[in-house]
Coordinates of C-alpha atoms in Angstrom, one line a residue:
X168 CA 59.5 146.8 73.0
X169 CA 58.7 145.3 69.5
X170 CA 57.9 141.6 69.2
X171 CA 61.1 141.1 67.2
X172 CA 63.2 142.7 69.9
X173 CA 61.5 140.6 72.5
X174 CA 62.1 137.4 70.6
X175 CA 65.7 138.4 70.0
X176 CA 66.1 139.1 73.7
X177 CA 64.5 135.7 74.7
X178 CA 66.7 133.9 72.1
X179 CA 69.9 135.5 73.4
X180 CA 68.9 134.7 77.0
X181 CA 68.3 131.0 76.1
X182 CA 71.4 130.9 74.0
X183 CA 73.5 132.4 76.8
X184 CA 72.0 129.9 79.3
X185 CA 72.8 127.0 77.0
X186 CA 76.4 128.2 76.4
X187 CA 76.8 128.8 80.2
X188 CA 75.7 125.3 81.0
X189 CA 78.0 123.8 78.3
X190 CA 80.8 125.8 79.8
X191 CA 80.0 124.4 83.3
X192 CA 79.9 120.9 81.8
X193 CA 83.2 121.4 80.1
X194 CA 84.7 122.6 83.4
X195 CA 83.2 119.6 85.2
X196 CA 84.7 117.0 82.9
X197 CA 87.7 118.7 81.3
X198 CA 90.5 116.2 80.5
X199 CA 92.7 119.0 79.3
X200 CA 96.3 118.7 78.1
X201 CA 97.7 119.5 81.6
X202 CA 95.7 116.7 83.2
X203 CA 96.6 114.3 80.5
X204 CA 100.2 115.0 81.2
X205 CA 99.5 114.5 84.9
X206 CA 97.8 111.2 84.2
X207 CA 100.8 110.1 82.1
X208 CA 103.1 111.0 85.0
X209 CA 101.1 108.8 87.3
X210 CA 101.5 105.8 84.9
X211 CA 105.3 106.5 84.9
X212 CA 105.1 106.6 88.8
X213 CA 106.3 110.2 88.9
X214 CA 103.7 111.0 91.4
X215 CA 105.2 114.2 92.8
X216 CA 105.2 115.9 89.4
X217 CA 101.7 114.6 88.7
X218 CA 100.5 116.3 91.9
X219 CA 102.2 119.5 90.9
X220 CA 100.4 119.5 87.6
X221 CA 96.9 118.8 89.1
X222 CA 97.3 121.5 91.7
X223 CA 96.9 124.0 88.9
X224 CA 93.4 122.7 88.1
X225 CA 89.9 123.5 89.4
X226 CA 89.0 121.4 92.5
X227 CA 85.6 120.8 90.8
X228 CA 87.0 119.3 87.6
X229 CA 86.2 115.6 87.8
X230 CA 89.4 114.6 85.9
X231 CA 91.6 116.5 88.4
X232 CA 89.9 114.6 91.2
X233 CA 90.3 111.3 89.4
X234 CA 94.0 111.8 88.6
X235 CA 94.7 112.8 92.3
X236 CA 92.9 109.7 93.6
X237 CA 94.8 107.5 91.2
X238 CA 98.1 109.0 92.3
X239 CA 97.2 108.6 96.0
X240 CA 96.0 105.0 95.5
X241 CA 99.2 104.0 93.7
X242 CA 101.3 105.5 96.5
X243 CA 99.4 103.6 99.2
X244 CA 99.4 100.4 97.1
X245 CA 103.2 100.6 96.8
X246 CA 103.9 101.6 100.4
X247 CA 101.3 99.5 102.2
X248 CA 101.1 102.2 104.9
X249 CA 97.9 101.7 107.0
X250 CA 97.9 105.3 108.2
X251 CA 98.1 106.6 104.6
X252 CA 95.3 104.1 103.7
X253 CA 93.0 105.7 106.2
X254 CA 93.7 109.1 104.7
X255 CA 93.1 107.6 101.2
X256 CA 89.6 106.4 102.3
X257 CA 88.7 110.0 103.4
X258 CA 90.1 111.4 100.2
X259 CA 88.1 109.0 98.1
X260 CA 84.9 109.9 100.0
X261 CA 85.5 113.6 99.4
X262 CA 86.3 112.9 95.7
X263 CA 83.1 110.8 95.2
X264 CA 81.1 113.6 96.8
X265 CA 82.5 116.1 94.4
X266 CA 81.9 114.0 91.2
X267 CA 78.5 112.9 92.4
X268 CA 77.3 116.5 92.5
X269 CA 78.2 117.0 88.8
X270 CA 76.0 116.4 85.8
X271 CA 74.5 113.0 85.9
X272 CA 73.8 113.1 82.2
X273 CA 77.5 113.0 81.5
X274 CA 78.9 109.4 81.0
X275 CA 82.0 110.4 82.9
X276 CA 80.1 111.0 86.1
X277 CA 79.5 107.3 86.8
X278 CA 82.6 106.1 85.0
X279 CA 85.1 108.2 87.1
X280 CA 83.3 107.4 90.3
X281 CA 83.5 103.7 89.5
X282 CA 87.2 103.9 88.7
X283 CA 88.1 105.7 91.9
X284 CA 86.2 103.0 93.8
X285 CA 88.1 100.3 91.9
X286 CA 91.5 101.9 92.7
X287 CA 90.5 101.9 96.4
X288 CA 89.5 98.2 96.1
X289 CA 92.9 97.3 94.8
X290 CA 94.5 98.9 97.8
X291 CA 92.1 97.2 100.2
X292 CA 92.9 93.9 98.7
X293 CA 96.7 94.5 99.0
X294 CA 96.3 95.4 102.6
X295 CA 94.2 92.4 103.4
X296 CA 90.8 94.1 103.8
X297 CA 89.2 91.6 101.5
X298 CA 85.6 92.0 102.5
X299 CA 85.8 95.8 102.1
X300 CA 87.5 95.3 98.7
X301 CA 84.7 92.9 97.6
X302 CA 82.0 95.4 98.5
X303 CA 83.9 98.3 96.8
X304 CA 84.4 96.3 93.6
X305 CA 80.7 95.4 93.6
X306 CA 79.8 99.1 93.9
X307 CA 82.1 100.0 91.0
X308 CA 80.6 97.2 88.9
X309 CA 77.0 98.4 89.5
X310 CA 78.0 102.0 88.5
X311 CA 79.6 100.8 85.3
X312 CA 76.8 98.4 84.3
X313 CA 74.3 101.3 84.9
X314 CA 76.5 103.6 82.8
X315 CA 76.7 100.9 80.0
X316 CA 72.9 100.8 79.8
X317 CA 72.7 104.6 79.7
X318 CA 75.6 105.1 77.3
X319 CA 76.1 101.9 75.4
X320 CA 78.6 103.5 73.0
X321 CA 80.8 105.0 75.7
X322 CA 84.0 102.9 75.3
X323 CA 85.6 104.2 78.5
X324 CA 83.4 101.8 80.5
X325 CA 85.4 98.9 79.0
X326 CA 88.6 99.3 81.0
X327 CA 87.5 98.5 84.5
X328 CA 84.5 96.4 83.4
X329 CA 86.9 94.2 81.5
X330 CA 89.0 93.5 84.6
X331 CA 85.9 92.8 86.7
X332 CA 84.4 90.5 84.1
X333 CA 87.6 88.5 84.0
X334 CA 87.5 88.2 87.8
X335 CA 83.9 87.0 87.7
X336 CA 84.7 84.5 85.0
X337 CA 87.6 83.0 86.9
X338 CA 85.6 82.3 90.1
X339 CA 85.5 78.6 90.7
X340 CA 82.2 76.8 89.9
X341 CA 81.4 76.0 93.5
X342 CA 81.4 79.7 94.3
X343 CA 79.4 80.8 91.3
X344 CA 76.2 80.9 93.4
X345 CA 77.7 84.0 95.2
X346 CA 78.2 85.9 92.0
X347 CA 74.7 85.0 90.8
X348 CA 73.2 86.0 94.1
X349 CA 75.0 89.4 93.9
X350 CA 73.9 89.8 90.3
X351 CA 77.5 89.8 88.9
X352 CA 77.7 88.7 85.3
X353 CA 80.7 88.3 83.0
X354 CA 83.3 85.9 81.7
X355 CA 86.9 85.9 80.8
X356 CA 86.6 86.2 77.0
X357 CA 84.2 89.1 77.4
X358 CA 86.6 90.8 79.8
X359 CA 89.6 90.3 77.5
X360 CA 87.7 91.7 74.5
X361 CA 86.7 94.8 76.6
X362 CA 90.3 95.4 77.7
X363 CA 91.5 95.1 74.1
X364 CA 89.0 97.8 73.0
X365 CA 90.1 99.9 76.0
X366 CA 93.8 99.4 75.1
X367 CA 93.2 101.3 71.9
X368 CA 92.2 104.5 73.7
X369 CA 94.8 107.2 73.0
X370 CA 94.5 108.8 76.4
X371 CA 94.1 105.9 78.9
X372 CA 95.1 102.9 76.7
X373 CA 98.3 102.3 78.8
X374 CA 96.3 101.5 81.9
X375 CA 94.0 99.0 80.0
X376 CA 97.0 97.3 78.4
X377 CA 98.6 97.0 81.8
X378 CA 95.6 95.2 83.2
X379 CA 95.2 93.0 80.2
X380 CA 98.8 91.8 80.2
X381 CA 98.7 91.3 84.0
X382 CA 95.6 89.1 83.7
X383 CA 96.9 87.2 80.7
X384 CA 100.1 86.4 82.6
X385 CA 98.8 85.8 86.1
X386 CA 95.3 84.2 85.6
X387 CA 95.5 82.7 82.1
X388 CA 98.4 80.5 80.9
X389 CA 101.0 82.7 79.3
X390 CA 101.9 82.0 75.7
X391 CA 104.3 83.3 73.1
X392 CA 101.8 85.9 71.8
X393 CA 101.4 87.4 75.3
X394 CA 105.2 87.3 75.8
X395 CA 105.6 89.3 72.6
X396 CA 102.9 91.8 73.8
X397 CA 104.7 92.2 77.1
X398 CA 108.0 92.8 75.4
X399 CA 106.5 95.4 73.1
X400 CA 104.8 97.1 76.0
X401 CA 108.0 97.4 77.9
X402 CA 110.0 98.6 74.9
X403 CA 107.4 101.3 74.1
X404 CA 107.3 102.5 77.7
X405 CA 110.9 102.4 79.0
X406 CA 110.3 105.8 80.8
X407 CA 107.4 104.2 82.8
X408 CA 108.5 102.5 86.1
X409 CA 105.1 100.8 86.1
X410 CA 105.7 99.2 82.7
X411 CA 109.1 98.0 83.7
X412 CA 107.8 96.6 86.9
X413 CA 105.2 94.6 85.0
X414 CA 107.8 93.3 82.6
X415 CA 110.0 92.2 85.4
X416 CA 107.2 90.6 87.4
X417 CA 105.9 88.7 84.4
X418 CA 109.4 87.5 83.4
X419 CA 110.1 86.2 86.9
X420 CA 106.7 84.4 87.0
X421 CA 107.4 83.0 83.5
X422 CA 110.7 81.5 84.8
X423 CA 112.7 83.9 82.6
X424 CA 115.2 85.5 85.0
X425 CA 117.7 86.5 82.3
X426 CA 114.9 88.6 80.6
X427 CA 113.9 90.0 84.0
X428 CA 117.5 91.0 84.6
X429 CA 117.7 92.9 81.3
X430 CA 114.6 94.9 82.2
X431 CA 115.9 95.6 85.7
X432 CA 118.9 97.4 84.1
X433 CA 116.4 99.9 82.5
X434 CA 114.8 100.9 85.8
X435 CA 115.4 104.7 86.3
X436 CA 117.0 106.1 89.4
X437 CA 115.8 109.3 91.0
X438 CA 114.3 111.9 88.6
X439 CA 111.1 112.1 90.7
X440 CA 110.2 108.4 90.3
X441 CA 108.5 106.6 93.2
X442 CA 111.1 104.5 95.1
X443 CA 110.2 100.8 94.7
X444 CA 112.2 98.4 97.0
X445 CA 110.5 95.5 95.1
X446 CA 113.2 95.9 92.5
X447 CA 115.8 94.9 95.2
X448 CA 113.7 91.9 96.0
X449 CA 113.6 90.8 92.3
X450 CA 117.3 91.4 92.0
X451 CA 117.9 89.2 95.0
X452 CA 115.7 86.4 93.5
X453 CA 117.7 86.4 90.3
X454 CA 121.0 86.1 92.2
X455 CA 119.6 83.4 94.4
X456 CA 118.4 81.4 91.3
X457 CA 121.9 81.8 89.8
X458 CA 123.6 80.6 93.0
X459 CA 125.2 83.8 93.9
X460 CA 124.2 83.7 97.6
X461 CA 126.3 86.6 98.9
X462 CA 124.7 89.0 96.4
X463 CA 121.3 87.6 97.0
X464 CA 121.6 88.1 100.7
X465 CA 122.7 91.8 100.3
X466 CA 119.7 92.6 98.1
X467 CA 117.2 90.8 100.4
X468 CA 118.6 92.8 103.3
X469 CA 118.3 96.0 101.3
X470 CA 114.6 95.2 100.6
X471 CA 113.9 94.6 104.3
X472 CA 115.7 97.8 105.2
X473 CA 113.8 100.0 102.7
X474 CA 110.3 98.5 102.7
X475 CA 108.0 99.3 105.6
X476 CA 105.0 97.3 104.4
X477 CA 104.2 93.6 104.8
X478 CA 104.5 92.0 101.4
X479 CA 107.3 89.4 100.9
X480 CA 108.7 90.0 104.4
X481 CA 108.3 86.4 105.5
X482 CA 109.4 85.3 102.0
X483 CA 112.6 87.4 102.3
X484 CA 113.5 85.9 105.6
X485 CA 112.8 82.4 104.2
X486 CA 115.1 83.2 101.2
X487 CA 117.7 84.6 103.6
X488 CA 117.5 81.2 105.4
X489 CA 118.0 79.5 102.0
X490 CA 121.1 81.6 101.0
X491 CA 122.8 80.8 104.3
X492 CA 121.7 77.2 104.4
X493 CA 123.0 76.5 100.9
X494 CA 126.2 78.4 101.7
X495 CA 126.9 76.3 104.8
X496 CA 126.2 79.1 107.3
X497 CA 123.8 77.1 109.4
X498 CA 123.7 79.2 112.5
X499 CA 122.8 82.3 110.6
X500 CA 120.3 80.3 108.5
X501 CA 118.5 79.3 111.6
X502 CA 118.3 82.8 112.9
X503 CA 116.6 83.9 109.7
X504 CA 114.3 80.9 109.9
X505 CA 113.0 82.2 113.3
X506 CA 112.4 85.6 111.8
X507 CA 109.8 84.1 109.4
X508 CA 107.5 83.6 112.3
X509 CA 108.1 87.0 113.9
X510 CA 107.7 89.4 111.0
X511 CA 105.4 90.2 108.1
X512 CA 101.9 89.0 107.4
X513 CA 100.4 85.9 105.7
X514 CA 98.6 87.7 102.8
X515 CA 100.6 86.9 99.6
X516 CA 100.9 83.3 98.6
X517 CA 104.7 83.4 98.9
X518 CA 104.5 84.7 102.4
X519 CA 102.0 81.9 103.3
X520 CA 104.4 79.4 101.8
X521 CA 107.3 80.8 103.9
X522 CA 105.2 80.6 107.1
X523 CA 104.1 77.1 106.2
X524 CA 107.8 76.1 105.8
X525 CA 108.5 77.5 109.3
X526 CA 105.5 75.7 110.8
X527 CA 106.5 72.4 109.2
X528 CA 110.1 72.7 110.4
X529 CA 108.9 73.6 113.9
X530 CA 107.0 70.3 114.0
X531 CA 109.4 68.0 112.2
X532 CA 112.8 69.7 112.7
X533 CA 113.6 68.4 109.2
X534 CA 115.6 70.6 106.9
X535 CA 115.2 70.6 103.1
X536 CA 117.3 68.5 100.7
X537 CA 119.9 70.8 99.3
X538 CA 120.0 69.3 95.8
X539 CA 116.2 69.4 95.5
X540 CA 116.2 73.0 96.8
X541 CA 118.9 74.1 94.2
X542 CA 116.9 72.4 91.5
X543 CA 113.8 74.3 92.5
X544 CA 115.7 77.6 92.4
X545 CA 117.1 76.8 88.9
X546 CA 113.6 76.0 87.6
X547 CA 112.3 79.3 89.0
X548 CA 115.0 81.1 87.0
X549 CA 114.3 79.0 83.8
X550 CA 117.6 77.2 84.0
X551 CA 116.2 73.8 83.3
X552 CA 119.3 71.9 82.2
X553 CA 121.1 73.1 85.3
X554 CA 118.1 71.9 87.4
X555 CA 118.3 68.5 85.8
X556 CA 122.0 68.4 86.7
X557 CA 121.1 69.3 90.3
X558 CA 118.8 66.2 90.7
X559 CA 120.8 63.7 88.6
X560 CA 122.0 61.9 91.8
X561 CA 118.6 62.0 93.5
X562 CA 116.2 59.1 93.5
X563 CA 113.2 58.4 95.7
X564 CA 115.3 56.0 97.8
X565 CA 117.7 58.8 98.8
X566 CA 114.8 61.0 100.1
X567 CA 113.6 60.7 103.7
X568 CA 110.0 61.8 103.5
X569 CA 106.9 61.5 101.2
X570 CA 106.8 65.3 101.0
X571 CA 110.3 65.3 99.5
X572 CA 109.4 62.5 97.1
X573 CA 106.3 64.3 96.0
X574 CA 108.3 67.5 95.4
X575 CA 111.1 65.6 93.6
X576 CA 108.6 64.3 91.1
X577 CA 106.8 67.6 90.7
X578 CA 110.2 69.4 90.0
X579 CA 111.1 66.7 87.5
X580 CA 107.8 67.2 85.8
X581 CA 108.4 70.9 85.5
X582 CA 111.8 70.3 84.0
X583 CA 110.6 67.7 81.5
X584 CA 107.6 69.9 80.6
X585 CA 109.8 72.9 79.8
X586 CA 112.4 70.9 77.9
X587 CA 109.6 69.5 75.7
X588 CA 109.4 65.9 77.0
X589 CA 105.7 65.8 77.8
X590 CA 105.5 62.0 78.1
X591 CA 108.0 61.9 80.9
X592 CA 106.4 65.0 82.5
X593 CA 103.0 63.2 82.6
X594 CA 104.5 60.2 84.3
X595 CA 106.2 62.1 87.1
X596 CA 103.4 64.6 87.6
X597 CA 101.0 61.6 88.1
X598 CA 103.5 60.1 90.6
X599 CA 103.7 63.4 92.5
X600 CA 99.9 63.4 92.8
X601 CA 99.9 59.9 94.2
X602 CA 102.7 60.7 96.7
X603 CA 101.0 63.9 97.8
X604 CA 97.6 62.4 98.3
X605 CA 97.5 62.6 102.1
X606 CA 99.9 65.5 102.6
X607 CA 99.4 69.1 103.4
X608 CA 101.1 70.5 100.3
X609 CA 100.3 72.1 96.9
X610 CA 102.2 69.5 94.8
X611 CA 99.1 67.5 94.0
X612 CA 97.1 70.5 92.9
X613 CA 100.0 72.1 91.0
X614 CA 100.8 68.8 89.2
X615 CA 97.1 68.4 88.3
X616 CA 97.1 72.0 86.9
X617 CA 100.2 71.3 84.7
X618 CA 98.7 68.0 83.5
X619 CA 95.6 70.0 82.5
X620 CA 97.8 72.4 80.5
X621 CA 99.7 69.5 78.8
X622 CA 96.5 67.8 77.7
X623 CA 94.9 71.1 76.6
X624 CA 97.9 71.6 74.4
X625 CA 97.5 68.1 73.0
X626 CA 93.8 69.0 72.2
X627 CA 92.6 66.2 74.5
X628 CA 89.8 68.2 76.0
X629 CA 88.3 65.5 78.1
X630 CA 91.5 64.7 79.9
X631 CA 92.4 68.4 80.2
X632 CA 89.0 69.2 81.9
X633 CA 89.4 66.2 84.2
X634 CA 92.8 67.4 85.4
X635 CA 91.7 71.0 85.8
X636 CA 88.7 69.8 87.9
X637 CA 91.1 67.7 89.9
X638 CA 93.3 70.8 90.6
X639 CA 90.2 72.6 91.9
X640 CA 89.2 69.6 94.2
X641 CA 92.1 70.2 96.6
X642 CA 90.5 71.9 99.6
X643 CA 93.5 73.7 101.2
X644 CA 97.1 74.5 100.2
X645 CA 99.3 77.6 100.1
X646 CA 98.7 78.3 96.4
X647 CA 95.0 77.6 96.3
X648 CA 93.9 81.0 95.1
X649 CA 96.2 81.1 92.0
X650 CA 95.8 77.4 91.2
X651 CA 92.0 77.6 91.4
X652 CA 91.9 80.8 89.3
X653 CA 94.0 79.3 86.6
X654 CA 92.2 76.0 86.6
X655 CA 88.8 77.7 86.4
X656 CA 90.0 80.1 83.7
X657 CA 91.2 77.1 81.6
X658 CA 87.9 75.3 82.1
X659 CA 86.0 78.4 81.1
X660 CA 88.2 78.7 78.0
X661 CA 87.6 75.1 77.0
X662 CA 83.8 75.3 77.5
X663 CA 83.3 78.5 75.6

């Protein structure tokens, strides 16, 4: 064989090997049109169709494995089924084994493993496996940080890193030693910037935008810019059950029940969408806030009948107590009150609050003031003038307990704050704090948080910081997690 023929042969062999390895790599990490469609179906919560699409793909394609894990995680997160969770853990282990055996020189190898771990952590947190969730998040964080060092220009790292960096940044100061000990670094501004970058991704930007809006509404104080972003997100994704859920949840949290109601009318029925009983729960809340107790009761009952998980079970029985109590059906109200103690778990803050209400009643046998209760419901719905009307005949002398007096001043503060009378709001929030000083209640912490927001808006940084730190100082109450996260986030924002 001539030298030329030999060189040509060697060259063809090398070229073939390179092409073959490139082909294998392409198969390993092939986010093809079919899998993009499957991923989009997951974000719409059309999980059955998503699975049908992924079934056509190679089991060794990392993106097929990733989409399947996301679909399974979403299903378990929504159902809160412990048996399905155990299956999910096994599926995640198998998925991680598949991807770990793929090319380590590809940036997707660590990124997709980290994202699968993060999805699992969200499910673990929802089911109350907090220690496991923390360890899983830390493992995901380390993979992404390593990936960032190896591939600094790989923007897909930003999506989950952004969420984790926000969480690290909102940890209260007295727990920062834990994050430092674990080598966790990050802050809220960094996380939001990363999520904004990730939101521009044409393929997975929906997911990053979802996380960003959730964080800006649940951890940071919501503002008009965020409200506009949420509205745009919902309008652009009306075929996504997940986007509609986010819009409804944020509207309810933002005391905008009328807006939540409009979005609820867009929720699709059937057509392969994942059934979500939580929409019955939100519908019931809106009817309760409007004072339509019969309708509210029917939807709470529908939620309890359909949902087999634990979230908002105690809260539903508490609100069924309220609907009957305010409607004069005292015997039925007391039956629902007893159910608070018998069903559900104390994981969500609203379920903890419901259980606390039962425990307090069990000790004192004291029922709530109806006018004060109706005012609270009106405030929750954003009906501030109606709430003011509810409490017009109440004064501290007509209330029997210090707890009611503390609540009365807190509710007044929220009304005045939202009607734009901040001077009156400051007065009654401060009074609520004084009255709640030796009580087992959230009113002191919640009033301090709102005072922090008022002074932050007034650009009085010193007073704002003082009140946010005061909010953090309360050792134990039913809304401690959310109040502490918001207060710390505000402190971090001011200090940056």
